[in-house]
CSV table of C-alpha atoms in Angstrom, one decimal:
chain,number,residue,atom,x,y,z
A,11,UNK,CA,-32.4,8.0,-8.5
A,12,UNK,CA,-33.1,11.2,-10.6
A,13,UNK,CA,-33.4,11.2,-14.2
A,14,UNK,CA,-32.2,13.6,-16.5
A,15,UNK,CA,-35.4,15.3,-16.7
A,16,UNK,CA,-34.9,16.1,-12.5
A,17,UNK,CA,-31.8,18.2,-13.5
A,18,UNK,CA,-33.2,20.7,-16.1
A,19,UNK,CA,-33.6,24.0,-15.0
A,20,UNK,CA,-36.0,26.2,-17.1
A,21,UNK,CA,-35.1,29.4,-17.8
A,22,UNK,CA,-38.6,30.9,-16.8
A,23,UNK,CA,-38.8,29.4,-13.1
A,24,UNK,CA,-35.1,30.6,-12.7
A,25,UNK,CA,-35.2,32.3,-8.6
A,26,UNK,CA,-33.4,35.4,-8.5
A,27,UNK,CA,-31.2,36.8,-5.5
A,28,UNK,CA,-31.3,40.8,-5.7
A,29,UNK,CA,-29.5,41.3,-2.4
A,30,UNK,CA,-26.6,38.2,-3.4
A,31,UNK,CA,-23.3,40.8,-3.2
A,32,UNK,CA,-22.1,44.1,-1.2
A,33,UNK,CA,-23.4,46.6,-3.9
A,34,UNK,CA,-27.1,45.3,-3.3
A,35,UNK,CA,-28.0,48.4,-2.7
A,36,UNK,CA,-25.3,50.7,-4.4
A,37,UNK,CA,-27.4,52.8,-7.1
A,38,UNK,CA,-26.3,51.9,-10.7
A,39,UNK,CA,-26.1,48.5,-8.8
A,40,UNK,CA,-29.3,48.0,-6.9
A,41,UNK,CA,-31.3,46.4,-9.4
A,42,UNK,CA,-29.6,43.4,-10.7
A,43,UNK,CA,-30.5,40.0,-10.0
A,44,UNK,CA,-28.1,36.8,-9.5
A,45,UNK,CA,-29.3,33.1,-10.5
A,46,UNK,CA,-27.5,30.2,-8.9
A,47,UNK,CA,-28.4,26.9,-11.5
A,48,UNK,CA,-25.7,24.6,-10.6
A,49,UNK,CA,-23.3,24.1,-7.5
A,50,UNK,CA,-23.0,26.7,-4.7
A,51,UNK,CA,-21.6,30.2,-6.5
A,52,UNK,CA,-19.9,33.1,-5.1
A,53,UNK,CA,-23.1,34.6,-3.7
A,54,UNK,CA,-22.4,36.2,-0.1
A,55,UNK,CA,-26.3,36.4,0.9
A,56,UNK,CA,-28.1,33.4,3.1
A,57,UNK,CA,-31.1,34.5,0.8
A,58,UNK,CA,-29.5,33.0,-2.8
A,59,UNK,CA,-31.3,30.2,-3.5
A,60,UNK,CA,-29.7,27.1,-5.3
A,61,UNK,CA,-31.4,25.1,-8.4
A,62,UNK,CA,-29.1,21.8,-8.6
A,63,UNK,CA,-26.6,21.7,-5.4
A,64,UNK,CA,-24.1,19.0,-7.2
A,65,UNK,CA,-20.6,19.5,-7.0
A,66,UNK,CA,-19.3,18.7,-11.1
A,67,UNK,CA,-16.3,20.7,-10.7
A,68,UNK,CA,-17.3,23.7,-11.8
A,69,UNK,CA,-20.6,26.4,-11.5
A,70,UNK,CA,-23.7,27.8,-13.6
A,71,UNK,CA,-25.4,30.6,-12.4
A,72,UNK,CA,-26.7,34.1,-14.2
A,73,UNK,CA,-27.3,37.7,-13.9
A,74,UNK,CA,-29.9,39.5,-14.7
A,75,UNK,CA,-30.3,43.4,-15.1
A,76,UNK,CA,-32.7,46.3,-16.5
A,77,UNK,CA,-30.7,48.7,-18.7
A,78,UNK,CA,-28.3,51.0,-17.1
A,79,UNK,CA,-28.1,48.6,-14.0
A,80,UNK,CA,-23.9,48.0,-13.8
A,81,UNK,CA,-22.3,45.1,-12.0
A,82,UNK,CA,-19.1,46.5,-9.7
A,83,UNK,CA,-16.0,46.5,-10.2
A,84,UNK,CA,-14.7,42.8,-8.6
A,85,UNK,CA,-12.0,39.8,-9.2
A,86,UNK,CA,-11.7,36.0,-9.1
A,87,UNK,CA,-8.9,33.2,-8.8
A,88,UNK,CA,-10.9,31.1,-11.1
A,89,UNK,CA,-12.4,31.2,-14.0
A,90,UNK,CA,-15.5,33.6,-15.2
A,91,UNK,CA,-17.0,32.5,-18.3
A,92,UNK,CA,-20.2,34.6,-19.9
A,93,UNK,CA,-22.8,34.2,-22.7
A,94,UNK,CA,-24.8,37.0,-23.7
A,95,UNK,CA,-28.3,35.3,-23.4
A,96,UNK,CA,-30.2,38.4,-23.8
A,97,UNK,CA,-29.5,41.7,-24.3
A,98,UNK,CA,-26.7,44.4,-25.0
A,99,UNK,CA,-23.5,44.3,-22.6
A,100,UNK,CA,-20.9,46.1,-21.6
A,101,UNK,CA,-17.5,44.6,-20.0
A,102,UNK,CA,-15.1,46.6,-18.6
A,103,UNK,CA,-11.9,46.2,-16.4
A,104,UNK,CA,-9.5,47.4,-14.6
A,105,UNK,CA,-8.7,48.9,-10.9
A,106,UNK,CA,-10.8,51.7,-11.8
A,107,UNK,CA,-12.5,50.1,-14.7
A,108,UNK,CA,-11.0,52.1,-17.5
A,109,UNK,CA,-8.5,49.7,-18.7
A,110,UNK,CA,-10.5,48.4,-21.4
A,111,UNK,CA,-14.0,47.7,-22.2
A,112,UNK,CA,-16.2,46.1,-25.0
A,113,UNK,CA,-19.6,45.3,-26.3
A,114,UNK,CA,-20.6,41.5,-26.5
A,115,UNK,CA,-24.2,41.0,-28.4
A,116,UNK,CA,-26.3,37.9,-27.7
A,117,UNK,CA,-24.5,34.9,-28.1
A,118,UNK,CA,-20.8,36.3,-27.8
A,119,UNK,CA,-19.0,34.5,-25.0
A,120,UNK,CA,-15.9,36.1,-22.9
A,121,UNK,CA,-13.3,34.2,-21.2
A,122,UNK,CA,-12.4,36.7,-18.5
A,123,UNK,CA,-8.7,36.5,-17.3
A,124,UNK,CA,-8.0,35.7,-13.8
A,125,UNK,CA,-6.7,38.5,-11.3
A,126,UNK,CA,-8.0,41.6,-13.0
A,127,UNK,CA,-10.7,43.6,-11.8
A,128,UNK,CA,-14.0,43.4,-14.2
A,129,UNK,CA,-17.5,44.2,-14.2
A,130,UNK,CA,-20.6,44.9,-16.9
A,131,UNK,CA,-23.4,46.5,-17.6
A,132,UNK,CA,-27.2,46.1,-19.8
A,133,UNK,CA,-26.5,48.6,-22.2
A,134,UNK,CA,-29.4,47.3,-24.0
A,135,UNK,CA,-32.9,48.9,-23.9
A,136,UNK,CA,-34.8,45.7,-22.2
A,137,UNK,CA,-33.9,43.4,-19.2
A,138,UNK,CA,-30.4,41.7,-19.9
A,139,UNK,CA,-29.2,38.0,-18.9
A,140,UNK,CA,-26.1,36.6,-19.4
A,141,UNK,CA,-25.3,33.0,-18.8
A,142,UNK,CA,-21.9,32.2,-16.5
A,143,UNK,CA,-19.9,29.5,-16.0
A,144,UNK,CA,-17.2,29.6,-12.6
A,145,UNK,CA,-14.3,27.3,-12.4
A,146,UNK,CA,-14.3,25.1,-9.4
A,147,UNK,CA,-16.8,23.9,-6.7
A,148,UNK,CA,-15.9,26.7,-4.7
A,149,UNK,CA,-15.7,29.3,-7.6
A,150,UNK,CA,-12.2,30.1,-6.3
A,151,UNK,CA,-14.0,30.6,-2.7
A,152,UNK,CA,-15.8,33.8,-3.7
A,153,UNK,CA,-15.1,37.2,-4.8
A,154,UNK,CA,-12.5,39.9,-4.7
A,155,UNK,CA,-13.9,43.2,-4.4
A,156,UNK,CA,-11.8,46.7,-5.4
A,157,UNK,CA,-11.9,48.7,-2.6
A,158,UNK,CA,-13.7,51.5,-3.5
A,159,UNK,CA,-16.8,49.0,-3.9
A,160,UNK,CA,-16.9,47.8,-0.8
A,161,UNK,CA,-16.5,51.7,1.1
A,162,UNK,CA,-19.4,52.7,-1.5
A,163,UNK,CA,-21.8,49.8,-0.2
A,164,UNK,CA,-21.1,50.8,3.5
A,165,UNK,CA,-22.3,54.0,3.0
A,166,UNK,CA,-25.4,52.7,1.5
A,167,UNK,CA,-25.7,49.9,4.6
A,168,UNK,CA,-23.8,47.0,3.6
A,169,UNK,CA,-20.7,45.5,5.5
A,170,UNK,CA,-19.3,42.7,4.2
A,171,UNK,CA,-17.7,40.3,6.8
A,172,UNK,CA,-14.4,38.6,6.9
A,173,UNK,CA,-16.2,35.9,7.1
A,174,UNK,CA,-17.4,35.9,3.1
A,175,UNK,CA,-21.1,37.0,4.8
A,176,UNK,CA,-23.2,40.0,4.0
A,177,UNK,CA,-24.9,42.5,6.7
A,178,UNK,CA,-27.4,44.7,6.2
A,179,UNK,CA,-27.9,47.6,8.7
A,180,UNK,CA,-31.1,48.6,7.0
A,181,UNK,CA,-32.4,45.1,8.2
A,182,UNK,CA,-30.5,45.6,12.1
A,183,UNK,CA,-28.1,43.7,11.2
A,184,UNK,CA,-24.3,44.1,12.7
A,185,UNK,CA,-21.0,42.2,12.2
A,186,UNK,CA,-21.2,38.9,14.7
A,187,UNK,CA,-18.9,38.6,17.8
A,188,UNK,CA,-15.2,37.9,16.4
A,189,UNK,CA,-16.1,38.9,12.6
A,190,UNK,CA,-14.3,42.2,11.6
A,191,UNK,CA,-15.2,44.0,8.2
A,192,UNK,CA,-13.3,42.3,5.2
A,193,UNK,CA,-10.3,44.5,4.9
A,194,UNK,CA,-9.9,46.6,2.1
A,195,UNK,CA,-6.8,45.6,-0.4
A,196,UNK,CA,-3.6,48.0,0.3
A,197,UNK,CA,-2.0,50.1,-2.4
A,198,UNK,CA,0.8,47.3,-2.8
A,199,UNK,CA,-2.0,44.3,-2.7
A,200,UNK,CA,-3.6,46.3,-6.3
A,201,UNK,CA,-0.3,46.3,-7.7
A,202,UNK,CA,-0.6,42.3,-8.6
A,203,UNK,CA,-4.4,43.2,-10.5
A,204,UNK,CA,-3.0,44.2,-14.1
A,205,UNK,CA,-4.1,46.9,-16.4
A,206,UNK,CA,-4.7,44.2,-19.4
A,207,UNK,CA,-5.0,46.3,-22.6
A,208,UNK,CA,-8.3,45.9,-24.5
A,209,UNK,CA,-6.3,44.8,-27.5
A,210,UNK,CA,-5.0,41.7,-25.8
A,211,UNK,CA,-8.4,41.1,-24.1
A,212,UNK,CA,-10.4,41.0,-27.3
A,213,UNK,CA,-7.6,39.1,-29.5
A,214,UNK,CA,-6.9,36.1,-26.7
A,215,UNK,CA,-10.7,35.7,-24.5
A,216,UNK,CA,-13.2,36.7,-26.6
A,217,UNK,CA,-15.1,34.7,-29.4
A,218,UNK,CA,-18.3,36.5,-31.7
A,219,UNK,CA,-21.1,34.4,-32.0
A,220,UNK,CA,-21.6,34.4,-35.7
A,221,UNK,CA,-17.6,33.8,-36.3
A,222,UNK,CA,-18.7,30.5,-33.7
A,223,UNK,CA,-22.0,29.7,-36.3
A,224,UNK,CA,-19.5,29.5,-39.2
A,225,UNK,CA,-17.1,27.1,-37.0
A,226,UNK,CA,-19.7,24.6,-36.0
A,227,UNK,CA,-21.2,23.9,-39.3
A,228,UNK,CA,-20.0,19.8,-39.4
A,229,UNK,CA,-19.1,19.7,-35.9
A,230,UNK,CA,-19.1,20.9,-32.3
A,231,UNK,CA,-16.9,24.3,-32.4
A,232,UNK,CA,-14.3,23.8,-29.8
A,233,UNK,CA,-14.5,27.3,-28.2
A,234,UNK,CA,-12.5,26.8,-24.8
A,235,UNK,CA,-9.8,24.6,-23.8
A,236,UNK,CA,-6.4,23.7,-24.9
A,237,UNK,CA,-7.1,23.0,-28.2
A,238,UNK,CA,-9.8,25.7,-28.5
A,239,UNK,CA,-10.3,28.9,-30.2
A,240,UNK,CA,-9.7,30.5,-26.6
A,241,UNK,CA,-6.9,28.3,-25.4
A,242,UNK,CA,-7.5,28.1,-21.7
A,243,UNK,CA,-7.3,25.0,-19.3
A,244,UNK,CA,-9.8,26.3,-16.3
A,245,UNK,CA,-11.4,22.9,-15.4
A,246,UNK,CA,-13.5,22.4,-17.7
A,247,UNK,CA,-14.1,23.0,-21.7
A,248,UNK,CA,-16.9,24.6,-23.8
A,249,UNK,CA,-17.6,23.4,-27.3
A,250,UNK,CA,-20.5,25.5,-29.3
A,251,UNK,CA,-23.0,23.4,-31.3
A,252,UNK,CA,-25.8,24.3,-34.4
A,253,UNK,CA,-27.4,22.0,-37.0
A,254,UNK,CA,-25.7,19.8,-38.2
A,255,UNK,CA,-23.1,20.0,-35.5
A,256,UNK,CA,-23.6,16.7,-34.3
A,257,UNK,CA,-25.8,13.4,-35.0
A,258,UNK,CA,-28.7,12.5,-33.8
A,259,UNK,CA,-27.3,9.6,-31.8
A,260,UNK,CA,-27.7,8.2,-28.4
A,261,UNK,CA,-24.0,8.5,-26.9
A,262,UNK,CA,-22.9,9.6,-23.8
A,263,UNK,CA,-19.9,11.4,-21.5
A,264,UNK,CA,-17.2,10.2,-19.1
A,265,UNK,CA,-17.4,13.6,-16.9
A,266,UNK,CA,-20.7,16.1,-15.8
A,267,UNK,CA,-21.9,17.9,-19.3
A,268,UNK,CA,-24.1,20.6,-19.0
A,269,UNK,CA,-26.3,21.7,-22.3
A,270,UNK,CA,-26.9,25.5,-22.6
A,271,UNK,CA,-29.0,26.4,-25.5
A,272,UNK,CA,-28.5,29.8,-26.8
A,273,UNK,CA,-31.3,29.9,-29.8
A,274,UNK,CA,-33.8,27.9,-31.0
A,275,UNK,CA,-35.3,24.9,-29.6
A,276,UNK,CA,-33.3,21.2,-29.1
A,277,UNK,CA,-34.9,17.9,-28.7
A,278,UNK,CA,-33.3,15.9,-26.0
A,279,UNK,CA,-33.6,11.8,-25.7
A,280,UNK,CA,-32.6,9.8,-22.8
A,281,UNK,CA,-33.4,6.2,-21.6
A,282,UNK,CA,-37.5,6.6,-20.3
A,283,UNK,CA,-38.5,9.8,-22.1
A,284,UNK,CA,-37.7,12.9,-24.2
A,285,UNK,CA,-38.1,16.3,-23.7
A,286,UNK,CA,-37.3,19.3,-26.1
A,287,UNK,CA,-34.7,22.4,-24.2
A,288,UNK,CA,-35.1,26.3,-24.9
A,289,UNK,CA,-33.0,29.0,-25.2
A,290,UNK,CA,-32.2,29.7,-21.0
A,291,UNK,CA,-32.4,26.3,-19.8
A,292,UNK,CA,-29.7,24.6,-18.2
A,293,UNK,CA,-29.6,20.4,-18.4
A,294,UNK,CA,-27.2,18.6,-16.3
A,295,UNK,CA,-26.0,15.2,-17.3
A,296,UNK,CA,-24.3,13.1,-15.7
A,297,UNK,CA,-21.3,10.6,-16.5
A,298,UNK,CA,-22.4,7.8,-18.7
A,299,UNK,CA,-25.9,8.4,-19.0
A,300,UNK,CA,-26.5,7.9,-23.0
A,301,UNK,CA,-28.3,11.1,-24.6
A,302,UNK,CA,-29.2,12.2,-28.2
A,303,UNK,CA,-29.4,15.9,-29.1
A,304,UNK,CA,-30.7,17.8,-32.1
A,305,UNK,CA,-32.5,21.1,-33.1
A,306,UNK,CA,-36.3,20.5,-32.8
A,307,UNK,CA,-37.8,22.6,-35.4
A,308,UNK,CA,-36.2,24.6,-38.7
A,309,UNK,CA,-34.3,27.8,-38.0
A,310,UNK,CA,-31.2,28.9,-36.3
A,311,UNK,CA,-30.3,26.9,-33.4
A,312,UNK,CA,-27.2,27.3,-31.1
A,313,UNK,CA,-26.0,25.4,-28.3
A,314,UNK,CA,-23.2,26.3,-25.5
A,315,UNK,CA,-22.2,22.6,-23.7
A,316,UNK,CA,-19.8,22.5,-21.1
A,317,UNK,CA,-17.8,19.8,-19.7
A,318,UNK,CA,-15.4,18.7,-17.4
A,319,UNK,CA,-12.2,18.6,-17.5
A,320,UNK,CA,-8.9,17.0,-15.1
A,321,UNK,CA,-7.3,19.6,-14.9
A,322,UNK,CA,-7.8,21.8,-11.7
A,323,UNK,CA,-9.5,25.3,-11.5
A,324,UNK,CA,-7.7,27.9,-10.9
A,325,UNK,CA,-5.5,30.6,-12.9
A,326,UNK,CA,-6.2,31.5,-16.6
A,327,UNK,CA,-3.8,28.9,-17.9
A,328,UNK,CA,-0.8,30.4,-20.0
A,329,UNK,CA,-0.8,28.2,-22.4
A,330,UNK,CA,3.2,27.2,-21.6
């Protein structure tokens, strides 16, 4: 029976993909790396490797990219949640991406709505991670890409398969017997992706990290879920701790948590041991097993934990 010391992925043995979607080799796109922490992902290569296969209900994984390296333009039916771990980062959205976009510094999180086109870029001037959490097991089986995407990746060897799978000419590979190319979306398919205006974007999904340190001064802020600063049901709920946030108790949690630290360094307690999490590292816990959490050492410390939730994945919820 594992411990909760089995299920804590640190951030500096994190195993990249860099061939995990369709614009693997794109330039502007080639050079990004995708982490899979927890549950399967939306990754479409054989070669994504997987740090904690349970199913909780919902997915962590991560990307990682050197400045100017952009991630394309691409849609989901369930929730996409990013941190800014590391780095500078531009969002953007959009059919052609010029919708709306923004800058989110380290520890801003964005609540991207469901059914629009998105995609980001380092803008920074050192290698970029943000942290990401997908709704569902299945992450709303996989990804939606806009068409011009997928027709720029084939001309740069990559053919993504109606079957979800990825094949790469460069390697001899060719679509399987009965698999035919994943159809691109028609002009009237697009017309149900919206043009959300930045305003609304920035007003109703976004929350600043320092606005989130004021918040959680006495106790956890409750950042997303129907009662949270970004009122959304998507299957699970993020609260946003510091000092002080909450006490240094052993108590546990009826549904999977996962701890996310953002800065500074947290000593966790569990039945047979201790051990102390840093900013990167991803701890599962599972239902009922009692836990105490508190910042390690003096300075600013800042914790992202996520749990589940009963309600299903799927659409942003509307709030009505």
């Amino acid at each position: 029976m594992s411990t909760i010391q089995d299920r804590i992925v640190r951030y500096g043995e994190l195993q990249p993909c860099k061939t995990a979607f369709i614009d693997a080799h794109t330039p502007g796109s080639d050079q990004k790396e995708n982490f899979t922490i927890i549950g399967g992902g939306v990754s479409e290569s054989p070669d994504q490797h997987v740090h904690i296969t349970d199913q909780i209900g919902f997915n962590i994984g991560a990307a990682g990219q050197p400045p100017k390296c952009r991630n394309s333009l691409h849609s989901h039916t369930t929730a996409e949640v990013f941190f800014v771990l590391k780095g500078r980062w531009r969002f953007f959205w959009g059919r052609y991406g010029t919708a709306g976009e923004f800058v989110a510094e380290e520890g801003d999180i964005f609540n991207i709505p469901t059914g629009i086109f998105r995609g980001f870029e380092n803008i920074g001037t050192d290698y970029g991670m943000i942290m990401a959490v997908l709704g569902g097991d299945d992450a709303g089986g996989g990804v939606t890409w806009a068409p011009q995407v997928i027709e720029d990746a084939k001309d740069h060897g990559l053919v993504l398969g109606d079957n979800g799978a990825l094949y790469d000419s460069k390697k001899g590979q060719s679509l399987p017997d009965g698999v035919n190319p994943m159809p691109l979306l028609t002009e009237e398919q697009l017309k149900a992706f919206p043009e959300v205006p930045v305003e609304n974007v920035v007003r109703d999904y976004v929350a600043r990290y320092w606005d989130l340190m004021a918040l959680a001064g006495k106790k956890p802020a409750k950042v997303i879920g129907e009662d949270g600063l970004l009122r959304d049901k998507p299957g699970f709920e993020v609260d946003f701790l510091t000092r002080g946030s909450t006490p240094d108790e052993m108590h546990s949690h009826d549904k999977p948590t996962v701890l996310m630290p953002m800065r500074g360094h947290w000593k966790l307690r569990f039945k047979g041991g201790e051990t102390v999490l840093n900013p990167g590292d991803t701890c599962l816990i599972n239902p009922g097993e009692s836990h105490a959490l508190a910042p390690s050492m003096t300075g600013e410390a800042s914790l992202y934990r996520v749990r589940r939730t009963d309600d299903p994945a799927g659409l942003t919820w509307s709030g009505t």
